[in-house]
């Protein structure tokens, strides 16, 4: 069985996000004054092979903790679906 994983990595709320601030400033300069609190992160999509959903979730969490996210300054979340 295969699973499709979608991982979102974002800066922690208490960490300065200069890229997010730059995007927010650019949005404002383009007339989108209603935007605020912009945070810029990463999106990763991958396929996992395995028979057990619980094991796939555990392995995906390990991937995030060891490589996909820097846990000192980033948070992550993921979705796992059949696919």
mmCIF file of N, CA and C in Angstrom:
data_model
loop_
_atom_site.group_PDB
_atom_site.id
_atom_site.type_symbol
_atom_site.label_atom_id
_atom_site.label_comp_id
_atom_site.label_asym_id
_atom_site.label_seq_id
_atom_site.Cartn_x
_atom_site.Cartn_y
_atom_site.Cartn_z
ATOM 1 N N UNK A 1 0.846 -1.181 0.000
ATOM 2 C CA UNK A 1 0.000 0.000 0.000
ATOM 3 C C UNK A 1 0.891 1.243 0.000
ATOM 4 N N UNK A 2 0.434 2.248 -0.675
ATOM 5 C CA UNK A 2 1.182 3.506 -0.733
ATOM 6 C C UNK A 2 0.379 4.601 -0.044
ATOM 7 N N UNK A 3 1.105 5.530 0.519
ATOM 8 C CA UNK A 3 0.491 6.688 1.160
ATOM 9 C C UNK A 3 1.066 7.955 0.533
ATOM 10 N N UNK A 4 0.250 8.974 0.449
ATOM 11 C CA UNK A 4 0.710 10.280 -0.002
ATOM 12 C C UNK A 4 0.779 11.181 1.223
ATOM 13 N N UNK A 5 1.933 11.777 1.411
ATOM 14 C CA UNK A 5 2.146 12.648 2.579
ATOM 15 C C UNK A 5 2.313 14.086 2.120
ATOM 16 N N UNK A 6 1.711 14.986 2.863
ATOM 17 C CA UNK A 6 1.873 16.420 2.644
ATOM 18 C C UNK A 6 2.365 17.026 3.954
ATOM 19 N N UNK A 7 3.521 17.658 3.891
ATOM 20 C CA UNK A 7 4.152 18.223 5.081
ATOM 21 C C UNK A 7 4.244 19.731 4.909
ATOM 22 N N UNK A 8 3.856 20.458 5.955
ATOM 23 C CA UNK A 8 3.979 21.915 5.969
ATOM 24 C C UNK A 8 4.928 22.283 7.106
ATOM 25 N N UNK A 9 5.972 23.026 6.768
ATOM 26 C CA UNK A 9 6.969 23.473 7.742
ATOM 27 C C UNK A 9 6.893 24.992 7.803
ATOM 28 N N UNK A 10 6.725 25.539 9.006
ATOM 29 C CA UNK A 10 6.614 26.988 9.177
ATOM 30 C C UNK A 10 7.510 27.452 10.316
ATOM 31 N N UNK A 11 7.915 28.717 10.276
ATOM 32 C CA UNK A 11 8.680 29.249 11.402
ATOM 33 C C UNK A 11 7.815 29.236 12.666
ATOM 34 N N UNK A 12 8.430 28.958 13.797
ATOM 35 C CA UNK A 12 7.694 29.018 15.068
ATOM 36 C C UNK A 12 7.165 30.431 15.274
ATOM 37 N N UNK A 13 6.071 30.543 15.994
ATOM 38 C CA UNK A 13 5.417 31.835 16.198
ATOM 39 C C UNK A 13 6.337 32.854 16.856
ATOM 40 N N UNK A 14 7.249 32.399 17.710
ATOM 41 C CA UNK A 14 8.117 33.326 18.436
ATOM 42 C C UNK A 14 9.443 33.603 17.716
ATOM 43 N N UNK A 15 9.566 33.132 16.461
ATOM 44 C CA UNK A 15 10.792 33.321 15.692
ATOM 45 C C UNK A 15 10.548 34.380 14.619
ATOM 46 N N UNK A 16 11.475 35.313 14.503
ATOM 47 C CA UNK A 16 11.401 36.348 13.490
ATOM 48 C C UNK A 16 11.373 35.706 12.098
ATOM 49 N N UNK A 17 10.498 36.211 11.227
ATOM 50 C CA UNK A 17 10.375 35.684 9.870
ATOM 51 C C UNK A 17 10.591 36.824 8.869
ATOM 52 N N UNK A 18 11.855 37.143 8.547
ATOM 53 C CA UNK A 18 12.119 38.261 7.639
ATOM 54 C C UNK A 18 11.504 38.071 6.254
ATOM 55 N N UNK A 19 11.447 36.843 5.779
ATOM 56 C CA UNK A 19 10.846 36.603 4.467
ATOM 57 C C UNK A 19 9.341 36.889 4.514
ATOM 58 N N UNK A 20 8.707 36.483 5.579
ATOM 59 C CA UNK A 20 7.291 36.785 5.752
ATOM 60 C C UNK A 20 7.040 38.279 5.843
ATOM 61 N N UNK A 21 7.917 38.988 6.567
ATOM 62 C CA UNK A 21 7.780 40.438 6.677
ATOM 63 C C UNK A 21 7.951 41.106 5.318
ATOM 64 N N UNK A 22 8.894 40.612 4.505
ATOM 65 C CA UNK A 22 9.105 41.177 3.169
ATOM 66 C C UNK A 22 7.883 40.953 2.287
ATOM 67 N N UNK A 23 7.295 39.778 2.355
ATOM 68 C CA UNK A 23 6.098 39.488 1.565
ATOM 69 C C UNK A 23 4.945 40.369 2.025
ATOM 70 N N UNK A 24 4.788 40.513 3.341
ATOM 71 C CA UNK A 24 3.715 41.363 3.860
ATOM 72 C C UNK A 24 3.896 42.812 3.401
ATOM 73 N N UNK A 25 5.115 43.315 3.461
ATOM 74 C CA UNK A 25 5.398 44.675 3.005
ATOM 75 C C UNK A 25 5.077 44.831 1.521
ATOM 76 N N UNK A 26 5.464 43.841 0.717
ATOM 77 C CA UNK A 26 5.176 43.896 -0.718
ATOM 78 C C UNK A 26 3.678 43.867 -0.988
ATOM 79 N N UNK A 27 2.950 43.046 -0.237
ATOM 80 C CA UNK A 27 1.496 43.013 -0.388
ATOM 81 C C UNK A 27 0.888 44.378 -0.086
ATOM 82 N N UNK A 28 1.355 44.994 0.991
ATOM 83 C CA UNK A 28 0.849 46.320 1.354
ATOM 84 C C UNK A 28 1.160 47.334 0.261
ATOM 85 N N UNK A 29 2.369 47.271 -0.282
ATOM 86 C CA UNK A 29 2.753 48.229 -1.328
ATOM 87 C C UNK A 29 1.938 48.019 -2.604
ATOM 88 N N UNK A 30 1.392 46.834 -2.789
ATOM 89 C CA UNK A 30 0.538 46.548 -3.939
ATOM 90 C C UNK A 30 -0.939 46.839 -3.665
ATOM 91 N N UNK A 31 -1.217 47.375 -2.475
ATOM 92 C CA UNK A 31 -2.584 47.755 -2.150
ATOM 93 C C UNK A 31 -3.380 46.729 -1.380
ATOM 94 N N UNK A 32 -2.739 45.666 -0.935
ATOM 95 C CA UNK A 32 -3.434 44.631 -0.157
ATOM 96 C C UNK A 32 -3.233 44.890 1.333
ATOM 97 N N UNK A 33 -3.764 46.004 1.801
ATOM 98 C CA UNK A 33 -3.575 46.435 3.187
ATOM 99 C C UNK A 33 -4.236 45.497 4.192
ATOM 100 N N UNK A 34 -5.189 44.705 3.747
ATOM 101 C CA UNK A 34 -5.898 43.807 4.670
ATOM 102 C C UNK A 34 -5.053 42.615 5.106
ATOM 103 N N UNK A 35 -3.918 42.411 4.488
ATOM 104 C CA UNK A 35 -3.055 41.274 4.848
ATOM 105 C C UNK A 35 -2.211 41.613 6.067
ATOM 106 N N UNK A 36 -1.999 40.604 6.910
ATOM 107 C CA UNK A 36 -1.142 40.790 8.089
ATOM 108 C C UNK A 36 -0.685 39.426 8.597
ATOM 109 N N UNK A 37 0.352 39.450 9.401
ATOM 110 C CA UNK A 37 0.838 38.209 10.014
ATOM 111 C C UNK A 37 1.349 37.190 9.013
ATOM 112 N N UNK A 38 1.951 37.637 7.938
ATOM 113 C CA UNK A 38 2.425 36.720 6.899
ATOM 114 C C UNK A 38 3.612 35.907 7.425
ATOM 115 N N UNK A 39 3.547 34.607 7.261
ATOM 116 C CA UNK A 39 4.627 33.688 7.612
ATOM 117 C C UNK A 39 4.926 32.861 6.365
ATOM 118 N N UNK A 40 6.182 32.706 6.021
ATOM 119 C CA UNK A 40 6.568 31.947 4.846
ATOM 120 C C UNK A 40 7.240 30.656 5.298
ATOM 121 N N UNK A 41 6.769 29.550 4.758
ATOM 122 C CA UNK A 41 7.317 28.254 5.123
ATOM 123 C C UNK A 41 7.592 27.414 3.886
ATOM 124 N N UNK A 42 7.568 26.108 4.084
ATOM 125 C CA UNK A 42 7.831 25.165 2.995
ATOM 126 C C UNK A 42 6.724 24.114 2.955
ATOM 127 N N UNK A 43 6.518 23.597 1.767
ATOM 128 C CA UNK A 43 5.562 22.520 1.542
ATOM 129 C C UNK A 43 6.323 21.367 0.904
ATOM 130 N N UNK A 44 6.183 20.176 1.453
ATOM 131 C CA UNK A 44 6.859 18.994 0.919
ATOM 132 C C UNK A 44 5.804 17.917 0.698
ATOM 133 N N UNK A 45 5.832 17.320 -0.467
ATOM 134 C CA UNK A 45 4.918 16.222 -0.767
ATOM 135 C C UNK A 45 5.752 15.003 -1.118
ATOM 136 N N UNK A 46 5.393 13.851 -0.575
ATOM 137 C CA UNK A 46 6.131 12.630 -0.873
ATOM 138 C C UNK A 46 5.234 11.412 -0.777
ATOM 139 N N UNK A 47 5.726 10.320 -1.325
ATOM 140 C CA UNK A 47 5.012 9.049 -1.300
ATOM 141 C C UNK A 47 5.734 8.115 -0.348
ATOM 142 N N UNK A 48 4.968 7.407 0.458
ATOM 143 C CA UNK A 48 5.521 6.421 1.392
ATOM 144 C C UNK A 48 4.930 5.057 1.056
ATOM 145 N N UNK A 49 5.757 4.048 0.989
ATOM 146 C CA UNK A 49 5.284 2.685 0.781
ATOM 147 C C UNK A 49 5.267 1.967 2.117
ATOM 148 N N UNK A 50 4.232 1.196 2.347
ATOM 149 C CA UNK A 50 4.117 0.426 3.577
ATOM 150 C C UNK A 50 2.707 -0.077 3.748
ATOM 151 N N UNK A 51 2.537 -1.044 4.601
ATOM 152 C CA UNK A 51 1.224 -1.646 4.800
ATOM 153 C C UNK A 51 0.472 -1.068 6.002
ATOM 154 N N UNK A 52 1.178 -0.464 6.919
ATOM 155 C CA UNK A 52 0.578 -0.035 8.179
ATOM 156 C C UNK A 52 0.566 1.487 8.281
ATOM 157 N N UNK A 53 -0.626 2.063 8.396
ATOM 158 C CA UNK A 53 -0.778 3.519 8.476
ATOM 159 C C UNK A 53 -0.070 4.089 9.704
ATOM 160 N N UNK A 54 -0.188 3.432 10.831
ATOM 161 C CA UNK A 54 0.443 3.928 12.063
ATOM 162 C C UNK A 54 1.959 3.976 11.913
ATOM 163 N N UNK A 55 2.543 2.969 11.286
ATOM 164 C CA UNK A 55 3.992 2.953 11.066
ATOM 165 C C UNK A 55 4.372 4.059 10.092
ATOM 166 N N UNK A 56 3.572 4.254 9.042
ATOM 167 C CA UNK A 56 3.854 5.317 8.073
ATOM 168 C C UNK A 56 3.821 6.686 8.749
ATOM 169 N N UNK A 57 2.846 6.912 9.627
ATOM 170 C CA UNK A 57 2.786 8.191 10.358
ATOM 171 C C UNK A 57 4.002 8.377 11.257
ATOM 172 N N UNK A 58 4.405 7.315 11.926
ATOM 173 C CA UNK A 58 5.577 7.386 12.799
ATOM 174 C C UNK A 58 6.831 7.705 11.984
ATOM 175 N N UNK A 59 7.010 7.017 10.869
ATOM 176 C CA UNK A 59 8.185 7.240 10.018
ATOM 177 C C UNK A 59 8.181 8.662 9.445
ATOM 178 N N UNK A 60 7.019 9.151 9.053
ATOM 179 C CA UNK A 60 6.922 10.510 8.527
ATOM 180 C C UNK A 60 7.281 11.524 9.606
ATOM 181 N N UNK A 61 6.827 11.300 10.817
ATOM 182 C CA UNK A 61 7.202 12.173 11.927
ATOM 183 C C UNK A 61 8.707 12.186 12.143
ATOM 184 N N UNK A 62 9.331 11.017 12.046
ATOM 185 C CA UNK A 62 10.791 10.934 12.186
ATOM 186 C C UNK A 62 11.498 11.692 11.070
ATOM 187 N N UNK A 63 10.973 11.581 9.844
ATOM 188 C CA UNK A 63 11.563 12.323 8.717
ATOM 189 C C UNK A 63 11.513 13.828 8.969
ATOM 190 N N UNK A 64 10.383 14.273 9.468
ATOM 191 C CA UNK A 64 10.225 15.701 9.761
ATOM 192 C C UNK A 64 11.195 16.143 10.845
ATOM 193 N N UNK A 65 11.279 15.368 11.909
ATOM 194 C CA UNK A 65 12.131 15.735 13.037
ATOM 195 C C UNK A 65 13.620 15.681 12.697
ATOM 196 N N UNK A 66 14.010 14.760 11.821
ATOM 197 C CA UNK A 66 15.434 14.572 11.532
ATOM 198 C C UNK A 66 15.932 15.367 10.328
ATOM 199 N N UNK A 67 15.049 15.708 9.382
ATOM 200 C CA UNK A 67 15.531 16.355 8.168
ATOM 201 C C UNK A 67 14.650 17.501 7.672
ATOM 202 N N UNK A 68 13.358 17.285 7.604
ATOM 203 C CA UNK A 68 12.501 18.239 6.917
ATOM 204 C C UNK A 68 12.267 19.532 7.696
ATOM 205 N N UNK A 69 12.362 19.487 9.019
ATOM 206 C CA UNK A 69 12.149 20.686 9.834
ATOM 207 C C UNK A 69 13.311 20.862 10.801
ATOM 208 N N UNK A 70 13.672 22.106 11.026
ATOM 209 C CA UNK A 70 14.656 22.444 12.061
ATOM 210 C C UNK A 70 13.856 22.757 13.325
ATOM 211 N N UNK A 71 13.792 21.803 14.229
ATOM 212 C CA UNK A 71 12.900 21.914 15.387
ATOM 213 C C UNK A 71 13.247 23.056 16.340
ATOM 214 N N UNK A 72 14.419 23.629 16.196
ATOM 215 C CA UNK A 72 14.789 24.769 17.036
ATOM 216 C C UNK A 72 13.971 25.998 16.649
ATOM 217 N N UNK A 73 13.721 26.176 15.357
ATOM 218 C CA UNK A 73 13.051 27.401 14.899
ATOM 219 C C UNK A 73 11.810 27.141 14.047
ATOM 220 N N UNK A 74 11.461 25.867 13.801
ATOM 221 C CA UNK A 74 10.331 25.570 12.925
ATOM 222 C C UNK A 74 9.370 24.566 13.564
ATOM 223 N N UNK A 75 8.122 24.676 13.165
ATOM 224 C CA UNK A 75 7.093 23.703 13.493
ATOM 225 C C UNK A 75 6.718 22.968 12.212
ATOM 226 N N UNK A 76 6.124 21.803 12.364
ATOM 227 C CA UNK A 76 5.647 21.093 11.192
ATOM 228 C C UNK A 76 4.303 20.441 11.478
ATOM 229 N N UNK A 77 3.572 20.201 10.420
ATOM 230 C CA UNK A 77 2.354 19.410 10.482
ATOM 231 C C UNK A 77 2.313 18.574 9.208
ATOM 232 N N UNK A 78 1.573 17.482 9.260
ATOM 233 C CA UNK A 78 1.478 16.673 8.053
ATOM 234 C C UNK A 78 0.127 15.998 7.958
ATOM 235 N N UNK A 79 -0.211 15.646 6.719
ATOM 236 C CA UNK A 79 -1.399 14.852 6.399
ATOM 237 C C UNK A 79 -0.922 13.604 5.686
ATOM 238 N N UNK A 80 -1.577 12.511 5.961
ATOM 239 C CA UNK A 80 -1.225 11.249 5.325
ATOM 240 C C UNK A 80 -2.527 10.658 4.789
ATOM 241 N N UNK A 81 -2.520 10.349 3.512
ATOM 242 C CA UNK A 81 -3.728 9.746 2.924
ATOM 243 C C UNK A 81 -3.333 8.580 2.040
ATOM 244 N N UNK A 82 -4.295 7.702 1.807
ATOM 245 C CA UNK A 82 -4.059 6.571 0.915
ATOM 246 C C UNK A 82 -3.791 7.109 -0.471
ATOM 247 N N UNK A 83 -2.854 6.486 -1.141
ATOM 248 C CA UNK A 83 -2.624 7.002 -2.473
ATOM 249 C C UNK A 83 -1.539 6.319 -3.149
#
